[in-house]
Coordinates of C-alpha atoms and ligand atoms in Angstrom, one line a residue:
A1 CA 11.8 23.4 46.1
M2 CA 14.1 25.4 43.7
A3 CA 13.8 22.6 41.1
A4 CA 10.1 22.5 41.5
E5 CA 9.9 26.0 40.3
R6 CA 11.7 25.2 37.1
A7 CA 9.5 26.6 34.5
V8 CA 11.2 25.1 31.5
A9 CA 13.2 22.0 30.8
M10 CA 15.0 20.9 27.6
A11 CA 16.7 17.8 26.3
T12 CA 18.3 17.0 23.0
C13 CA 19.3 13.5 21.8
T14 CA 20.5 11.8 18.6
A15 CA 19.5 8.3 17.5
P16 CA 20.7 5.9 14.8
V17 CA 19.2 4.0 11.9
N18 CA 19.3 0.2 12.0
I19 CA 19.2 -2.4 9.3
A20 CA 17.8 -5.8 10.0
V21 CA 19.7 -9.0 8.9
I22 CA 16.9 -11.2 10.3
K23 CA 13.8 -9.2 9.2
Y24 CA 10.8 -8.2 11.2
W25 CA 7.6 -8.6 9.1
G26 CA 4.2 -9.1 10.7
K27 CA 2.5 -8.2 13.9
R28 CA 0.5 -10.4 16.3
D29 CA -0.8 -7.3 18.0
T30 CA -1.2 -4.2 15.9
D31 CA -1.9 -1.8 18.7
L32 CA 1.0 -2.8 21.0
I33 CA 3.2 -3.5 18.0
L34 CA 4.1 -7.1 19.0
P35 CA 5.8 -9.0 16.2
I36 CA 5.2 -12.6 15.0
N37 CA 8.9 -13.3 15.1
S38 CA 12.1 -12.0 16.7
S39 CA 14.5 -10.0 14.5
L40 CA 18.1 -8.9 14.6
S41 CA 19.8 -5.8 13.3
V42 CA 23.0 -3.8 12.9
T43 CA 22.9 -0.2 14.2
L44 CA 24.5 2.2 11.7
H45 CA 26.9 5.0 12.7
Q46 CA 25.4 8.4 13.5
D47 CA 28.2 10.2 11.9
Q48 CA 26.6 9.3 8.6
L49 CA 22.9 8.8 9.5
R50 CA 21.1 10.2 12.5
T51 CA 18.0 11.9 13.8
T52 CA 18.3 14.7 16.3
T53 CA 15.3 15.5 18.5
T54 CA 14.8 18.3 21.1
A55 CA 12.0 18.1 23.6
V56 CA 11.0 21.1 25.8
A57 CA 8.4 21.2 28.6
S58 CA 7.3 24.6 29.8
R59 CA 4.7 26.0 32.1
D60 CA 4.0 28.6 29.3
F61 CA 3.1 26.2 26.5
T62 CA -0.7 26.0 25.9
E63 CA -0.5 22.8 23.7
D64 CA 1.8 20.0 22.7
R65 CA 3.5 20.8 19.3
L66 CA 5.7 18.8 16.9
W67 CA 8.0 19.9 14.1
L68 CA 9.6 17.4 11.6
N69 CA 12.5 18.6 9.5
G70 CA 11.4 22.2 10.2
A71 CA 7.7 21.9 9.3
E72 CA 5.0 21.6 11.9
A73 CA 3.4 18.1 12.0
D74 CA 0.5 16.4 13.7
V75 CA 1.4 15.8 17.4
G76 CA -1.9 13.9 17.7
H77 CA -0.6 11.0 15.6
P78 CA -1.5 7.9 17.6
R79 CA 2.0 6.5 17.7
V80 CA 3.5 9.8 18.8
Q81 CA 0.8 10.0 21.5
A82 CA 1.6 6.4 22.6
C83 CA 5.2 7.2 23.1
L84 CA 4.4 10.4 25.0
R85 CA 1.9 8.6 27.2
E86 CA 4.3 5.7 27.9
V87 CA 7.3 7.8 28.8
R88 CA 5.2 9.9 31.1
R89 CA 3.7 6.8 32.7
L90 CA 7.3 5.5 33.4
A91 CA 8.2 8.9 34.8
R92 CA 5.3 8.7 37.3
K93 CA 6.1 5.1 38.2
R94 CA 9.7 5.9 38.8
R95 CA 9.0 8.9 40.9
G96 CA 6.6 6.8 43.0
G97 CA 4.0 9.5 43.4
S98 CA 4.7 12.9 44.9
E99 CA 8.4 12.7 45.8
D100 CA 9.9 14.6 43.0
A101 CA 8.0 17.8 42.6
A102 CA 10.2 18.9 39.7
T103 CA 9.2 16.0 37.6
L104 CA 5.6 16.1 38.6
G105 CA 5.6 19.8 37.6
L106 CA 7.2 19.0 34.3
L107 CA 4.7 16.1 33.7
S108 CA 1.8 18.6 33.9
Y109 CA 3.4 20.9 31.3
K110 CA 2.8 20.7 27.6
V111 CA 5.8 19.8 25.4
H112 CA 7.3 21.1 22.2
I113 CA 9.2 18.6 20.1
A114 CA 11.4 19.2 17.1
S115 CA 13.1 16.4 15.1
E116 CA 15.3 16.4 12.0
N117 CA 17.3 13.9 10.0
N118 CA 20.8 14.6 8.7
F119 CA 19.9 12.6 5.5
P120 CA 17.2 13.3 2.9
T121 CA 13.9 11.6 3.8
A122 CA 13.5 11.2 0.0
A123 CA 16.5 8.9 0.0
G124 CA 14.0 6.3 1.3
L125 CA 16.3 5.2 4.2
A126 CA 14.1 4.0 7.0
S127 CA 13.7 7.1 9.1
S128 CA 10.9 6.0 11.4
A129 CA 13.2 3.8 13.4
A130 CA 15.7 6.5 14.1
G131 CA 12.8 9.1 14.5
Y132 CA 10.9 7.2 17.2
A133 CA 14.1 6.0 19.0
C134 CA 15.1 9.6 19.2
L135 CA 11.7 10.9 20.3
V136 CA 11.7 8.4 23.2
S137 CA 15.3 9.1 24.1
A138 CA 14.7 12.9 24.3
L139 CA 11.5 12.5 26.3
A140 CA 13.1 10.0 28.6
R141 CA 15.9 12.4 29.3
L142 CA 13.5 15.3 29.8
Y143 CA 11.5 13.3 32.5
G144 CA 14.5 11.4 34.0
V145 CA 13.5 7.9 32.8
E146 CA 16.2 5.3 32.1
D147 CA 14.7 1.8 31.8
E148 CA 12.2 0.0 29.7
L149 CA 12.8 2.4 26.8
S150 CA 12.9 -0.1 24.0
E151 CA 9.3 -1.1 24.9
V152 CA 8.2 2.5 24.5
A153 CA 10.1 3.0 21.2
R154 CA 8.4 -0.2 19.9
R155 CA 5.1 1.6 20.3
G156 CA 6.3 4.2 17.8
S157 CA 7.5 1.8 15.2
G158 CA 8.5 -1.9 15.7
S159 CA 11.9 -1.5 14.2
A160 CA 12.6 1.6 16.4
C161 CA 13.1 -0.5 19.5
R162 CA 16.3 -1.9 17.9
S163 CA 17.6 1.7 17.4
M164 CA 17.7 2.0 21.2
W165 CA 21.0 0.1 21.3
G166 CA 24.3 0.3 19.4
G167 CA 26.1 -2.5 17.6
F168 CA 24.2 -5.8 17.1
V169 CA 20.7 -5.9 18.5
Q170 CA 18.0 -8.5 18.9
W171 CA 14.3 -7.7 19.3
Q172 CA 12.8 -10.6 21.1
R173 CA 9.4 -11.5 20.0
G174 CA 8.3 -12.1 23.6
E175 CA 5.3 -14.2 24.8
R176 CA 3.2 -12.0 27.0
P177 CA 0.1 -10.4 25.7
D178 CA 0.9 -7.0 27.4
G179 CA 4.3 -6.8 25.5
T180 CA 6.5 -6.4 28.6
D181 CA 8.8 -9.0 27.3
S182 CA 8.9 -7.8 23.6
V183 CA 12.1 -5.8 24.1
A184 CA 15.4 -5.1 22.3
L185 CA 18.6 -6.4 23.7
Q186 CA 22.2 -5.8 22.7
V187 CA 23.8 -8.9 21.3
A188 CA 27.3 -7.2 20.9
P189 CA 28.5 -3.7 20.9
E190 CA 29.7 -1.9 17.7
T191 CA 33.3 -2.5 18.8
H192 CA 32.9 -6.2 18.6
W193 CA 33.5 -6.4 14.8
P194 CA 35.7 -3.4 13.8
E195 CA 36.2 -4.5 10.2
L196 CA 32.5 -4.6 9.3
R197 CA 31.4 -1.9 6.8
V198 CA 28.1 -0.9 5.3
L199 CA 27.4 0.6 1.9
V200 CA 24.0 2.1 1.2
L201 CA 23.3 2.1 -2.5
V202 CA 20.7 4.8 -3.0
V203 CA 18.9 4.0 -6.2
S204 CA 17.4 6.6 -8.5
G205 CA 13.8 7.4 -9.4
E206 CA 12.2 5.7 -6.4
K207 CA 8.4 5.8 -6.1
K208 CA 6.7 5.6 -2.8
P209 CA 6.2 1.9 -2.0
V210 CA 3.5 0.3 0.1
A211 CA 4.1 1.4 3.7
S212 CA 5.5 -1.4 5.9
T213 CA 2.7 -1.1 8.5
A214 CA 0.0 -1.8 5.9
G215 CA 2.0 -4.2 3.8
M216 CA 3.0 -6.5 6.7
Q217 CA -0.6 -6.7 7.9
T218 CA -1.8 -7.9 4.5
S219 CA 1.1 -10.5 4.6
V220 CA 0.0 -11.7 8.0
E221 CA -3.5 -12.2 6.7
T222 CA -2.7 -13.9 3.4
S223 CA 0.8 -15.4 3.3
P224 CA 1.3 -19.0 4.3
L225 CA 5.0 -18.6 3.7
L226 CA 5.1 -15.8 6.2
K227 CA 3.5 -18.1 8.8
H228 CA 6.0 -20.8 8.1
R229 CA 8.9 -18.3 8.2
A230 CA 7.8 -16.9 11.6
E231 CA 7.2 -20.3 13.2
V232 CA 10.0 -22.4 11.7
V233 CA 12.6 -20.5 9.8
V234 CA 13.3 -17.4 11.9
P235 CA 13.9 -19.3 15.2
E236 CA 16.6 -21.4 13.6
R237 CA 18.1 -18.5 11.7
L238 CA 18.2 -16.2 14.7
A239 CA 20.3 -18.7 16.7
Q240 CA 22.6 -19.1 13.6
M241 CA 23.0 -15.4 13.1
M242 CA 23.9 -14.8 16.8
R243 CA 26.6 -17.4 16.4
H244 CA 28.0 -15.9 13.1
I245 CA 28.1 -12.5 14.8
R246 CA 29.8 -13.8 18.0
E247 CA 32.4 -15.6 15.8
R248 CA 32.7 -12.6 13.4
D249 CA 32.2 -15.1 10.6
F250 CA 31.5 -13.0 7.6
E251 CA 30.8 -15.9 5.3
G252 CA 28.0 -17.2 7.5
F253 CA 26.7 -13.7 8.4
G254 CA 26.6 -12.6 4.8
Q255 CA 25.0 -15.7 3.4
L256 CA 22.3 -15.7 6.0
A257 CA 21.6 -12.0 5.7
M258 CA 21.1 -12.4 1.9
R259 CA 18.9 -15.4 2.3
D260 CA 16.8 -13.7 5.0
S261 CA 16.3 -10.6 2.8
N262 CA 15.3 -12.8 -0.1
Q263 CA 12.8 -14.7 2.0
F264 CA 11.3 -11.5 3.3
H265 CA 10.8 -10.4 -0.3
A266 CA 9.4 -13.8 -1.1
T267 CA 6.8 -13.4 1.6
C268 CA 5.9 -10.1 -0.1
L269 CA 5.3 -11.9 -3.4
D270 CA 3.4 -14.5 -1.5
T271 CA 1.1 -11.8 0.0
F272 CA -2.2 -11.4 -1.9
P273 CA -2.4 -9.1 -3.6
P274 CA 1.4 -9.2 -3.9
I275 CA 3.7 -6.4 -2.8
F276 CA 6.8 -5.5 -4.7
Y277 CA 9.6 -3.7 -3.0
L278 CA 12.5 -4.7 -5.2
N279 CA 12.8 -3.3 -8.7
D280 CA 14.9 -4.1 -11.7
L281 CA 17.8 -2.2 -10.3
S282 CA 17.6 -4.0 -7.0
R283 CA 17.7 -7.3 -8.9
H284 CA 20.7 -5.9 -10.9
I285 CA 22.5 -5.3 -7.7
I286 CA 21.7 -8.7 -6.3
S287 CA 23.1 -10.4 -9.4
L288 CA 26.2 -8.1 -9.3
A289 CA 26.9 -9.2 -5.7
H290 CA 26.6 -12.8 -6.5
R291 CA 28.9 -12.5 -9.6
Y292 CA 31.4 -10.6 -7.4
N293 CA 31.3 -13.3 -4.7
A294 CA 31.6 -16.1 -7.3
H295 CA 34.6 -14.4 -8.9
H296 CA 36.4 -14.3 -5.5
G297 CA 35.2 -17.8 -4.6
H298 CA 33.6 -16.7 -1.2
T299 CA 31.2 -14.2 0.3
K300 CA 32.9 -10.8 0.1
V301 CA 29.7 -8.7 0.0
A302 CA 26.1 -9.3 1.2
Y303 CA 23.0 -7.4 0.3
T304 CA 19.8 -6.7 2.2
F305 CA 16.7 -4.8 1.2
D306 CA 13.9 -3.4 3.4
A307 CA 10.5 -2.1 2.2
G308 CA 12.1 -0.3 -0.8
P309 CA 14.6 -0.7 -3.6
N310 CA 17.7 0.7 -2.0
A311 CA 20.4 -1.9 -1.4
V312 CA 22.3 -2.1 1.9
I313 CA 25.6 -4.0 1.4
F314 CA 27.6 -5.5 4.2
T315 CA 31.3 -6.1 3.6
L316 CA 34.6 -5.9 5.4
D317 CA 37.0 -2.9 5.3
D318 CA 39.5 -4.6 2.9
T319 CA 36.8 -5.0 0.3
V320 CA 35.3 -1.5 0.2
D321 CA 37.6 0.2 -2.3
E322 CA 37.3 -2.6 -4.9
F323 CA 33.6 -3.1 -4.5
V324 CA 32.8 0.6 -4.7
E325 CA 34.8 0.7 -8.0
V326 CA 32.8 -2.3 -9.3
V327 CA 29.6 -0.4 -8.4
R328 CA 30.9 2.8 -10.1
R329 CA 31.7 0.8 -13.3
S330 CA 28.4 -1.0 -13.2
F331 CA 26.3 2.1 -12.5
P332 CA 28.4 5.0 -13.8
P333 CA 27.2 8.3 -12.1
A334 CA 25.1 10.5 -14.4
T335 CA 26.2 13.9 -13.4
N336 CA 27.4 14.6 -9.8
G337 CA 30.4 12.3 -10.1
D338 CA 32.2 14.0 -7.3
Q339 CA 29.5 13.3 -4.8
F340 CA 28.9 9.7 -5.9
V341 CA 30.6 8.4 -2.8
R342 CA 29.7 9.9 0.6
G343 CA 30.4 9.2 4.2
L344 CA 33.5 7.4 5.3
P345 CA 36.5 7.7 3.0
V346 CA 36.9 5.2 0.1
G347 CA 40.2 4.7 -1.6
S348 CA 40.8 4.1 -5.3
A349 CA 41.1 0.6 -6.7
T350 CA 42.3 -0.8 -10.0
L351 CA 40.2 -3.7 -11.2
S352 CA 41.8 -6.6 -13.0
Q353 CA 40.5 -7.4 -16.5
E354 CA 39.3 -10.8 -15.3
L355 CA 37.2 -9.1 -12.5
V356 CA 35.7 -6.6 -15.0
T357 CA 34.8 -9.3 -17.5
A358 CA 33.3 -11.6 -14.9
V359 CA 31.4 -9.0 -12.9
V360 CA 30.7 -5.7 -14.8
T361 CA 28.5 -7.3 -17.4
E362 CA 25.8 -4.7 -18.3
P363 CA 26.4 -1.1 -17.1
V364 CA 23.3 1.0 -16.3
P365 CA 24.4 4.7 -16.2
G366 CA 22.8 6.8 -13.6
A367 CA 20.9 4.0 -11.9
V368 CA 22.6 4.5 -8.5
Q369 CA 22.3 8.0 -7.2
Y370 CA 25.1 7.7 -4.7
I371 CA 26.8 5.3 -2.3
L372 CA 26.9 6.1 1.4
H373 CA 29.8 4.4 3.2
T374 CA 29.2 3.8 6.9
K375 CA 29.8 1.2 9.7
P376 CA 28.2 -0.1 12.8
G377 CA 27.8 2.5 15.5
P378 CA 26.5 3.3 19.0
G379 CA 23.0 3.8 20.4
P380 CA 21.2 7.1 21.1
Q381 CA 23.4 9.9 22.5
L382 CA 22.7 12.8 24.7
V383 CA 23.6 16.2 23.1
D384 CA 25.3 18.4 25.7
D385 CA 26.2 21.4 23.5
P386 CA 23.3 23.9 23.9
S387 CA 24.0 25.3 20.4
Q388 CA 22.7 22.0 19.0
H389 CA 19.2 22.3 20.4
L390 CA 16.6 22.4 17.7
L391 CA 14.2 24.6 19.8
G392 CA 15.0 27.9 21.4
A393 CA 14.2 29.0 25.0
D394 CA 10.9 30.2 23.7
G395 CA 10.1 26.6 22.5
L396 CA 10.1 27.5 18.9
P397 CA 12.3 26.1 16.1
R398 CA 15.6 28.0 15.8
C399 CA 16.8 29.3 12.5
R400 CA 18.9 26.7 11.0
A401 CA 22.2 27.5 9.4
Ligands
DP6_501 C1 11.2 -4.3 6.3 O1 9.2 -1.0 11.9 O2 8.6 0.3 9.8 O3 12.3 -2.7 7.6 O4 6.2 -1.5 13.2 O5 4.5 -1.0 11.4 O6 6.2 0.7 12.2 P1 5.9 -0.7 12.0 O7 6.9 -1.2 10.8 P2 8.5 -1.0 10.6 O8 8.9 -2.2 9.7 C2 10.2 -2.5 9.3 C3 10.2 -3.6 8.4 C4 11.5 -3.9 7.7 C5 12.3 -5.0 8.4 C6 13.0 -4.7 9.7 O9 13.4 -3.5 9.9 O10 13.1 -5.6 10.5

């Protein structure tokens, strides 16, 4: 009875970004967000990249409200509404009717939600995956829901379902029309491959590309290569990639990640009218990675690109210092030289003359804005510290330091 009188409840969570090594591109159901193929990703560490979301339900609120990075946003967005509706549905199902008056009370209240990223949205790092994973995590916590959450996050953004787990994550395509088997599953935890590192090369002067939601639908409608990829190529690659991860085989993992990124961008070129996400600089980075690997005689670095020109490089911890120096020499920082490398520490490295001659062929000053050094990390986390809530007891955004 006491809990039933609770007038306000609050929950704050953080959630990670993920980067696919077998790409998701194309839906068979655009409303439920059901993909045409399974995909596989690596969850990145939240020390470097994370979304934080606070959800508050209160008897006193007169309407649902949403703030993104401090500015009020449209809570009526269909995908936000789908997530809200689905978490509430699970809460009712779980409570089995009238048993838990506290939850039923909460379910009748309006909610205020605030979400922010600890990285600039302008950096073009996929923020919708972390954003929806975080929204669903915070709402689930608020209403006491624990299961089937990747299905709900999927309704926000397809790739968001993979951010509901840490480490290495598969989003299985599923077969059922209602999407109940189109869920994310953890393949291995982040501790499985402790040497794996990630370098995000944030490129300069980025223009807003075609949004993935619109782009992938045009691809589904026009690209025969995408159809072949979904039906034939991905099923084989997914099995191979799982094996490479299980065996911590960087050669196999890196080769396949690069090939799959390239095939995704090939399907974009095969789309009509074509979509271009890679730019000259992306292609520069691709060539640089291949020259670097060729110089060493095996796969030391692997690139992957999503729906934008920023490069994500997978490598192992023993290669980070040298490769970062290669990037620094190839794309010398324009001004903010001291902030060129961010995130996990990077040591200094001296490059041999042979390496410089073979790899650093045509420097492009200022082309890379900065490098973010990170690694695989865990899934969404509950934030216990009340000082970290983004909304105050009054349900309004708190002044940020
Ligand atoms: C290229 O998940 O952003 O990053 O489901 O329409 O929200 P919607 O698309 P989204 O697409 C991500 C595409 C990708 C590849 C990937 O992450 O697998």
